Short mmCIF file of N, CA, C and O in Angstrom, two decimals:
data_model
loop_
_atom_site.label_atom_id
_atom_site.label_comp_id
_atom_site.label_asym_id
_atom_site.label_seq_id
_atom_site.Cartn_x
_atom_site.Cartn_y
_atom_site.Cartn_z
N MET A 1 102.22 114.00 68.35
CA MET A 1 100.93 113.43 68.66
C MET A 1 100.59 112.36 67.62
O MET A 1 100.73 112.58 66.43
N LEU A 2 100.16 111.23 68.08
CA LEU A 2 99.75 110.14 67.19
C LEU A 2 98.24 110.08 67.13
O LEU A 2 97.57 110.07 68.16
N GLU A 3 97.71 110.01 65.92
CA GLU A 3 96.27 109.85 65.75
C GLU A 3 95.92 108.54 65.07
O GLU A 3 94.84 108.01 65.29
N ARG A 4 96.84 108.03 64.22
CA ARG A 4 96.57 106.80 63.48
C ARG A 4 97.81 105.91 63.50
O ARG A 4 98.89 106.35 63.13
N VAL A 5 97.61 104.66 63.91
CA VAL A 5 98.70 103.69 63.99
C VAL A 5 98.34 102.51 63.10
O VAL A 5 97.21 102.01 63.11
N LEU A 6 99.33 102.02 62.35
CA LEU A 6 99.17 100.86 61.47
C LEU A 6 100.13 99.79 61.93
O LEU A 6 101.31 100.05 62.13
N VAL A 7 99.62 98.57 62.11
CA VAL A 7 100.46 97.45 62.52
C VAL A 7 100.26 96.29 61.57
O VAL A 7 99.14 95.99 61.16
N GLY A 8 101.37 95.64 61.22
CA GLY A 8 101.31 94.47 60.37
C GLY A 8 101.39 93.20 61.19
O GLY A 8 102.05 93.15 62.22
N THR A 9 100.70 92.17 60.71
CA THR A 9 100.76 90.85 61.34
C THR A 9 100.89 89.80 60.26
O THR A 9 100.44 89.99 59.14
N ASP A 10 101.52 88.69 60.62
CA ASP A 10 101.56 87.54 59.72
C ASP A 10 100.85 86.35 60.33
O ASP A 10 100.91 85.25 59.83
N GLY A 11 100.19 86.58 61.47
CA GLY A 11 99.43 85.53 62.13
C GLY A 11 100.24 84.67 63.08
O GLY A 11 99.70 83.77 63.70
N SER A 12 101.51 84.95 63.22
CA SER A 12 102.37 84.15 64.11
C SER A 12 102.26 84.62 65.56
O SER A 12 101.81 85.74 65.83
N PRO A 13 102.67 83.78 66.50
CA PRO A 13 102.67 84.19 67.91
C PRO A 13 103.56 85.42 68.16
O PRO A 13 103.21 86.27 68.98
N THR A 14 104.68 85.52 67.46
CA THR A 14 105.53 86.70 67.66
C THR A 14 104.85 87.95 67.12
O THR A 14 104.98 89.03 67.69
N ALA A 15 104.11 87.82 66.02
CA ALA A 15 103.38 88.97 65.47
C ALA A 15 102.28 89.41 66.43
O ALA A 15 101.96 90.60 66.49
N ALA A 16 101.72 88.48 67.18
CA ALA A 16 100.71 88.85 68.18
C ALA A 16 101.32 89.78 69.23
O ALA A 16 100.65 90.71 69.69
N ARG A 17 102.59 89.57 69.56
CA ARG A 17 103.26 90.47 70.50
C ARG A 17 103.43 91.86 69.90
O ARG A 17 103.37 92.87 70.60
N VAL A 18 103.65 91.91 68.60
CA VAL A 18 103.77 93.20 67.92
C VAL A 18 102.43 93.93 67.97
O VAL A 18 102.37 95.13 68.24
N VAL A 19 101.35 93.21 67.71
CA VAL A 19 100.02 93.82 67.78
C VAL A 19 99.75 94.31 69.20
O VAL A 19 99.23 95.41 69.40
N ASP A 20 100.12 93.50 70.20
CA ASP A 20 99.94 93.92 71.60
C ASP A 20 100.64 95.26 71.85
O ASP A 20 100.08 96.15 72.49
N ARG A 21 101.87 95.38 71.37
CA ARG A 21 102.63 96.63 71.58
C ARG A 21 101.97 97.79 70.85
O ARG A 21 101.90 98.91 71.39
N ALA A 22 101.48 97.54 69.64
CA ALA A 22 100.80 98.60 68.88
C ALA A 22 99.54 99.06 69.62
O ALA A 22 99.25 100.26 69.64
N VAL A 23 98.82 98.13 70.21
CA VAL A 23 97.63 98.49 70.99
C VAL A 23 98.04 99.35 72.18
O VAL A 23 97.38 100.36 72.48
N GLU A 24 99.12 98.97 72.86
CA GLU A 24 99.60 99.77 74.00
C GLU A 24 99.92 101.19 73.58
O GLU A 24 99.54 102.15 74.26
N VAL A 25 100.65 101.34 72.49
CA VAL A 25 101.05 102.67 72.02
C VAL A 25 99.82 103.47 71.59
O VAL A 25 99.67 104.64 71.96
N ALA A 26 98.95 102.85 70.81
CA ALA A 26 97.74 103.56 70.36
C ALA A 26 96.89 103.99 71.55
O ALA A 26 96.36 105.11 71.57
N THR A 27 96.77 103.12 72.54
CA THR A 27 95.98 103.46 73.73
C THR A 27 96.61 104.63 74.49
O THR A 27 95.90 105.54 74.93
N ALA A 28 97.92 104.62 74.61
CA ALA A 28 98.61 105.70 75.33
C ALA A 28 98.36 107.05 74.68
O ALA A 28 98.29 108.07 75.38
N PHE A 29 98.21 107.07 73.36
CA PHE A 29 98.01 108.32 72.64
C PHE A 29 96.55 108.57 72.27
O PHE A 29 96.24 109.60 71.68
N GLY A 30 95.67 107.62 72.55
CA GLY A 30 94.28 107.76 72.14
C GLY A 30 94.13 107.71 70.63
O GLY A 30 93.24 108.34 70.06
N ALA A 31 95.01 106.95 69.98
CA ALA A 31 95.02 106.87 68.51
C ALA A 31 94.17 105.71 68.02
O ALA A 31 93.94 104.74 68.74
N ASP A 32 93.70 105.82 66.79
CA ASP A 32 93.02 104.70 66.12
C ASP A 32 94.09 103.73 65.63
O ASP A 32 95.20 104.13 65.29
N LEU A 33 93.74 102.45 65.57
CA LEU A 33 94.67 101.42 65.15
C LEU A 33 94.08 100.60 64.01
O LEU A 33 92.90 100.26 64.04
N THR A 34 94.91 100.31 63.02
CA THR A 34 94.52 99.40 61.95
C THR A 34 95.49 98.23 61.95
O THR A 34 96.71 98.43 61.95
N ILE A 35 94.94 97.02 61.96
CA ILE A 35 95.73 95.80 61.90
C ILE A 35 95.62 95.27 60.48
O ILE A 35 94.51 95.06 59.97
N VAL A 36 96.77 95.06 59.83
CA VAL A 36 96.75 94.62 58.43
C VAL A 36 97.56 93.34 58.28
O VAL A 36 98.58 93.14 58.93
N MET A 37 97.04 92.44 57.43
CA MET A 37 97.78 91.26 57.02
C MET A 37 97.90 91.32 55.51
O MET A 37 96.89 91.47 54.81
N ALA A 38 99.12 91.23 55.02
CA ALA A 38 99.36 91.34 53.59
C ALA A 38 99.89 90.02 53.05
O ALA A 38 100.33 89.15 53.79
N GLY A 39 99.84 89.90 51.75
CA GLY A 39 100.26 88.68 51.09
C GLY A 39 99.05 87.85 50.71
O GLY A 39 97.91 88.26 50.92
N HIS A 40 99.30 86.70 50.18
CA HIS A 40 98.21 85.83 49.73
C HIS A 40 98.02 84.70 50.74
O HIS A 40 98.68 83.67 50.67
N HIS A 41 97.13 84.93 51.69
CA HIS A 41 96.84 83.96 52.73
C HIS A 41 95.34 83.71 52.75
O HIS A 41 94.56 84.66 52.88
N ASP A 42 94.94 82.46 52.66
CA ASP A 42 93.52 82.13 52.64
C ASP A 42 92.81 82.54 53.93
O ASP A 42 91.63 82.85 53.91
N ASP A 43 93.53 82.53 55.03
CA ASP A 43 92.91 82.82 56.32
C ASP A 43 93.21 84.22 56.84
O ASP A 43 93.04 84.51 58.01
N ALA A 44 93.64 85.13 55.98
CA ALA A 44 94.03 86.48 56.41
C ALA A 44 92.90 87.22 57.11
O ALA A 44 93.11 87.87 58.12
N GLY A 45 91.70 87.13 56.57
CA GLY A 45 90.56 87.80 57.20
C GLY A 45 90.32 87.29 58.60
O GLY A 45 90.04 88.07 59.52
N ARG A 46 90.43 86.00 58.77
CA ARG A 46 90.24 85.40 60.09
C ARG A 46 91.34 85.85 61.04
O ARG A 46 91.09 86.15 62.21
N VAL A 47 92.57 85.94 60.55
CA VAL A 47 93.70 86.33 61.40
C VAL A 47 93.53 87.75 61.93
O VAL A 47 93.65 87.99 63.13
N VAL A 48 93.23 88.70 61.05
CA VAL A 48 93.10 90.09 61.52
C VAL A 48 91.87 90.26 62.40
O VAL A 48 91.91 91.03 63.37
N SER A 49 90.80 89.54 62.10
CA SER A 49 89.61 89.60 62.95
C SER A 49 89.90 89.06 64.34
O SER A 49 89.45 89.63 65.35
N ALA A 50 90.64 87.96 64.41
CA ALA A 50 91.00 87.38 65.70
C ALA A 50 91.88 88.33 66.51
O ALA A 50 91.72 88.46 67.73
N GLU A 51 92.80 89.00 65.83
CA GLU A 51 93.66 89.97 66.53
C GLU A 51 92.83 91.12 67.08
O GLU A 51 93.03 91.55 68.22
N ALA A 52 91.91 91.63 66.29
CA ALA A 52 91.04 92.72 66.77
C ALA A 52 90.19 92.23 67.93
O ALA A 52 90.01 92.95 68.93
N GLU A 53 89.68 91.02 67.84
CA GLU A 53 88.84 90.46 68.89
C GLU A 53 89.62 90.29 70.20
O GLU A 53 89.08 90.52 71.28
N ARG A 54 90.90 89.92 70.10
CA ARG A 54 91.72 89.79 71.31
C ARG A 54 91.81 91.09 72.09
O ARG A 54 92.01 91.10 73.30
N HIS A 55 91.65 92.20 71.37
CA HIS A 55 91.78 93.52 72.00
C HIS A 55 90.44 94.27 72.03
O HIS A 55 90.43 95.49 72.07
N ARG A 56 89.36 93.54 72.05
CA ARG A 56 88.03 94.16 72.00
C ARG A 56 87.77 95.08 73.19
O ARG A 56 86.95 95.98 73.12
N ASP A 57 88.48 94.85 74.30
CA ASP A 57 88.29 95.70 75.48
C ASP A 57 89.14 96.96 75.48
O ASP A 57 89.06 97.76 76.40
N ALA A 58 89.97 97.11 74.46
CA ALA A 58 90.79 98.32 74.37
C ALA A 58 89.89 99.54 74.19
O ALA A 58 88.80 99.44 73.61
N ILE A 59 90.33 100.65 74.68
CA ILE A 59 89.52 101.87 74.62
C ILE A 59 89.83 102.69 73.37
O ILE A 59 89.69 103.91 73.38
N ILE A 60 90.24 102.00 72.32
CA ILE A 60 90.56 102.65 71.05
C ILE A 60 89.75 102.00 69.94
O ILE A 60 89.21 100.91 70.11
N THR A 61 89.68 102.68 68.82
CA THR A 61 89.03 102.11 67.64
C THR A 61 90.05 101.24 66.91
O THR A 61 91.16 101.69 66.62
N ILE A 62 89.66 99.99 66.63
CA ILE A 62 90.53 99.07 65.91
C ILE A 62 89.84 98.62 64.64
O ILE A 62 88.73 98.08 64.68
N ASP A 63 90.50 98.88 63.51
CA ASP A 63 90.02 98.42 62.21
C ASP A 63 90.96 97.33 61.72
O ASP A 63 92.08 97.20 62.19
N THR A 64 90.48 96.57 60.74
CA THR A 64 91.30 95.52 60.15
C THR A 64 91.32 95.68 58.64
O THR A 64 90.41 96.27 58.05
N ARG A 65 92.37 95.11 58.05
CA ARG A 65 92.49 95.20 56.59
C ARG A 65 93.33 94.03 56.09
O ARG A 65 94.27 93.60 56.76
N VAL A 66 92.97 93.52 54.93
CA VAL A 66 93.72 92.47 54.25
C VAL A 66 94.15 93.03 52.91
O VAL A 66 93.38 93.70 52.23
N ASP A 67 95.40 92.77 52.53
CA ASP A 67 95.93 93.29 51.28
C ASP A 67 96.71 92.18 50.59
O ASP A 67 97.53 91.51 51.23
N GLY A 68 96.49 91.97 49.32
CA GLY A 68 97.12 90.89 48.59
C GLY A 68 98.53 91.13 48.12
O GLY A 68 99.18 90.22 47.61
N ARG A 69 99.03 92.34 48.27
CA ARG A 69 100.39 92.64 47.82
C ARG A 69 101.42 92.05 48.78
O ARG A 69 101.09 91.60 49.86
N ASP A 70 102.69 92.11 48.37
CA ASP A 70 103.73 91.64 49.29
C ASP A 70 103.69 92.53 50.53
O ASP A 70 103.33 93.72 50.46
N PRO A 71 104.02 91.96 51.70
CA PRO A 71 103.83 92.68 52.95
C PRO A 71 104.53 94.03 53.05
O PRO A 71 103.92 95.01 53.49
N ALA A 72 105.78 94.13 52.65
CA ALA A 72 106.48 95.41 52.78
C ALA A 72 105.84 96.49 51.92
O ALA A 72 105.59 97.61 52.39
N THR A 73 105.55 96.17 50.67
CA THR A 73 104.90 97.14 49.79
C THR A 73 103.55 97.55 50.32
O THR A 73 103.21 98.74 50.35
N ALA A 74 102.77 96.58 50.76
CA ALA A 74 101.43 96.88 51.29
C ALA A 74 101.51 97.80 52.50
O ALA A 74 100.80 98.81 52.57
N LEU A 75 102.38 97.48 53.44
CA LEU A 75 102.50 98.31 54.64
C LEU A 75 102.93 99.74 54.32
O LEU A 75 102.36 100.70 54.83
N LEU A 76 103.92 99.86 53.45
CA LEU A 76 104.40 101.19 53.08
C LEU A 76 103.32 101.98 52.36
O LEU A 76 103.10 103.17 52.68
N ASP A 77 102.64 101.38 51.41
CA ASP A 77 101.62 102.09 50.64
C ASP A 77 100.41 102.43 51.49
O ASP A 77 99.88 103.55 51.42
N ILE A 78 99.96 101.50 52.32
CA ILE A 78 98.80 101.77 53.18
C ILE A 78 99.12 102.89 54.16
O ILE A 78 98.30 103.79 54.38
N ALA A 79 100.32 102.86 54.73
CA ALA A 79 100.71 103.91 55.68
C ALA A 79 100.72 105.27 55.01
O ALA A 79 100.24 106.26 55.58
N GLU A 80 101.25 105.32 53.80
CA GLU A 80 101.33 106.59 53.06
C GLU A 80 99.94 107.07 52.65
O GLU A 80 99.56 108.21 52.91
N GLU A 81 99.19 106.20 52.01
CA GLU A 81 97.86 106.57 51.49
C GLU A 81 96.88 106.90 52.60
O GLU A 81 96.02 107.77 52.45
N GLY A 82 97.02 106.22 53.75
CA GLY A 82 96.09 106.42 54.85
C GLY A 82 96.50 107.52 55.82
O GLY A 82 95.79 107.79 56.78
N GLY A 83 97.64 108.12 55.59
CA GLY A 83 98.09 109.19 56.48
C GLY A 83 98.36 108.73 57.89
O GLY A 83 98.14 109.46 58.85
N TYR A 84 98.88 107.52 58.03
CA TYR A 84 99.18 107.00 59.37
C TYR A 84 100.38 107.73 59.95
O TYR A 84 101.31 108.08 59.24
N ASP A 85 100.35 107.94 61.25
CA ASP A 85 101.44 108.63 61.94
C ASP A 85 102.56 107.68 62.34
O ASP A 85 103.71 108.09 62.47
N LEU A 86 102.20 106.41 62.58
CA LEU A 86 103.17 105.44 63.06
C LEU A 86 102.89 104.10 62.42
O LEU A 86 101.74 103.65 62.36
N LEU A 87 103.95 103.45 61.99
CA LEU A 87 103.89 102.10 61.43
C LEU A 87 104.63 101.19 62.40
O LEU A 87 105.75 101.51 62.83
N VAL A 88 104.01 100.06 62.78
CA VAL A 88 104.60 99.14 63.75
C VAL A 88 104.78 97.77 63.10
O VAL A 88 103.84 97.23 62.53
N VAL A 89 106.00 97.25 63.17
CA VAL A 89 106.31 95.92 62.64
C VAL A 89 107.22 95.20 63.64
O VAL A 89 107.83 95.82 64.50
N GLY A 90 107.30 93.89 63.49
CA GLY A 90 108.22 93.09 64.29
C GLY A 90 109.57 93.02 63.59
O GLY A 90 109.67 93.26 62.39
N ASN A 91 110.61 92.66 64.35
CA ASN A 91 111.92 92.59 63.72
C ASN A 91 112.07 91.36 62.83
O ASN A 91 112.90 91.34 61.94
N ARG A 92 111.25 90.33 63.06
CA ARG A 92 111.25 89.16 62.18
C ARG A 92 109.87 88.55 62.14
O ARG A 92 109.15 88.56 63.13
N GLY A 93 109.53 87.99 61.00
CA GLY A 93 108.26 87.29 60.85
C GLY A 93 108.46 85.80 60.94
O GLY A 93 109.47 85.31 61.41
N MET A 94 107.48 85.05 60.44
CA MET A 94 107.55 83.59 60.50
C MET A 94 108.73 83.04 59.74
O MET A 94 109.22 81.96 60.04
N THR A 95 109.19 83.75 58.73
CA THR A 95 110.32 83.26 57.94
C THR A 95 111.61 83.93 58.39
O THR A 95 112.58 83.94 57.66
N GLY A 96 111.64 84.46 59.60
CA GLY A 96 112.77 85.23 60.07
C GLY A 96 113.90 84.44 60.68
O GLY A 96 114.64 84.94 61.51
N ALA A 97 114.07 83.18 60.30
CA ALA A 97 115.18 82.40 60.84
C ALA A 97 116.49 82.98 60.33
O ALA A 97 116.55 83.62 59.28
N GLY A 98 117.52 82.75 61.06
CA GLY A 98 118.82 83.25 60.64
C GLY A 98 119.39 84.19 61.68
O GLY A 98 118.80 84.43 62.71
N ARG A 99 120.54 84.76 61.38
CA ARG A 99 121.24 85.56 62.34
C ARG A 99 121.14 87.05 62.08
O ARG A 99 121.70 87.84 62.81
N SER A 100 120.46 87.46 61.06
CA SER A 100 120.35 88.89 60.79
C SER A 100 119.43 89.55 61.81
O SER A 100 118.53 88.92 62.34
N PHE A 101 119.66 90.82 62.06
CA PHE A 101 118.86 91.56 63.04
C PHE A 101 117.43 91.75 62.54
O PHE A 101 116.48 91.62 63.30
N LEU A 102 117.27 92.09 61.27
CA LEU A 102 115.94 92.35 60.73
C LEU A 102 115.58 91.34 59.66
O LEU A 102 116.43 90.95 58.86
N GLY A 103 114.31 90.97 59.62
CA GLY A 103 113.81 90.16 58.53
C GLY A 103 113.65 91.03 57.29
O GLY A 103 113.84 92.25 57.32
N SER A 104 113.27 90.42 56.19
CA SER A 104 113.19 91.17 54.93
C SER A 104 112.11 92.25 54.94
O SER A 104 112.32 93.33 54.40
N VAL A 105 110.96 91.98 55.56
CA VAL A 105 109.89 92.98 55.59
C VAL A 105 110.29 94.19 56.43
O VAL A 105 110.27 95.32 55.93
N PRO A 106 110.68 94.01 57.70
CA PRO A 106 111.07 95.20 58.47
C PRO A 106 112.30 95.90 57.90
O PRO A 106 112.41 97.13 58.00
N ASN A 107 113.20 95.16 57.29
CA ASN A 107 114.36 95.78 56.68
C ASN A 107 113.94 96.71 55.54
O ASN A 107 114.36 97.87 55.48
N LYS A 108 113.08 96.22 54.65
CA LYS A 108 112.61 97.06 53.54
C LYS A 108 111.80 98.25 54.06
O LYS A 108 112.00 99.38 53.61
N VAL A 109 110.92 97.99 55.02
CA VAL A 109 110.09 99.06 55.57
C VAL A 109 110.97 100.13 56.22
O VAL A 109 110.75 101.32 56.03
N SER A 110 111.99 99.70 56.96
CA SER A 110 112.84 100.67 57.65
C SER A 110 113.61 101.56 56.68
O SER A 110 113.93 102.70 57.01
N HIS A 111 113.90 101.06 55.51
CA HIS A 111 114.64 101.85 54.53
C HIS A 111 113.75 102.75 53.68
O HIS A 111 114.24 103.69 53.06
N HIS A 112 112.46 102.46 53.63
CA HIS A 112 111.59 103.20 52.72
C HIS A 112 110.43 103.93 53.39
O HIS A 112 109.69 104.64 52.71
N ALA A 113 110.26 103.78 54.69
CA ALA A 113 109.13 104.41 55.38
C ALA A 113 109.28 105.94 55.38
O ALA A 113 110.36 106.46 55.64
N SER A 114 108.19 106.61 55.10
CA SER A 114 108.19 108.07 55.10
C SER A 114 107.52 108.62 56.36
O SER A 114 107.19 109.80 56.42
N ARG A 115 107.31 107.76 57.33
CA ARG A 115 106.71 108.17 58.61
C ARG A 115 107.41 107.45 59.73
O ARG A 115 108.28 106.62 59.50
N SER A 116 107.05 107.76 60.93
CA SER A 116 107.69 107.14 62.09
C SER A 116 107.44 105.63 62.07
O SER A 116 106.39 105.16 61.66
N LEU A 117 108.45 104.91 62.55
CA LEU A 117 108.42 103.45 62.51
C LEU A 117 108.85 102.91 63.87
O LEU A 117 109.87 103.34 64.42
N LEU A 118 108.08 101.98 64.40
CA LEU A 118 108.44 101.27 65.62
C LEU A 118 108.68 99.82 65.23
O LEU A 118 107.78 99.16 64.72
N ILE A 119 109.91 99.36 65.45
CA ILE A 119 110.24 97.96 65.21
C ILE A 119 110.31 97.27 66.56
O ILE A 119 111.15 97.61 67.39
N VAL A 120 109.41 96.33 66.77
CA VAL A 120 109.31 95.63 68.03
C VAL A 120 110.20 94.40 67.99
O VAL A 120 110.07 93.56 67.09
N ARG A 121 111.07 94.30 68.94
CA ARG A 121 111.96 93.13 69.00
C ARG A 121 111.14 91.92 69.46
O ARG A 121 110.60 91.92 70.57
N THR A 122 111.08 90.91 68.63
CA THR A 122 110.28 89.72 68.93
C THR A 122 111.14 88.49 69.12
O THR A 122 110.61 87.42 69.42
N THR A 123 112.44 88.61 68.93
CA THR A 123 113.33 87.46 69.05
C THR A 123 114.42 87.72 70.05
O THR A 123 114.68 88.83 70.42
#
């Protein structure tokens, strides 16, 4: 049973698809969702607010959070400290060019996550 879902975004169009999938999963389970943007971005608050607003009609509670740490560390720590049941990330972010299957953030998260992880294929 899922009660709390955490999803990371970097503000890219592909990350919006990851948030969409997290909303679908959270809705299916009746779970609360938190959308987080990590790193040092001047517009991070606007990005997470816009993502929450896109899903304002969802029948779940959606919270937002901005964290200044590097994305992988922030996602792992927030998931652990917040007791999230599921962590959702995309397979690559905005800097995910190249031929590897996973970008650096999902790769690190997949190796260190202490809870269930959904990696959404965005490429």
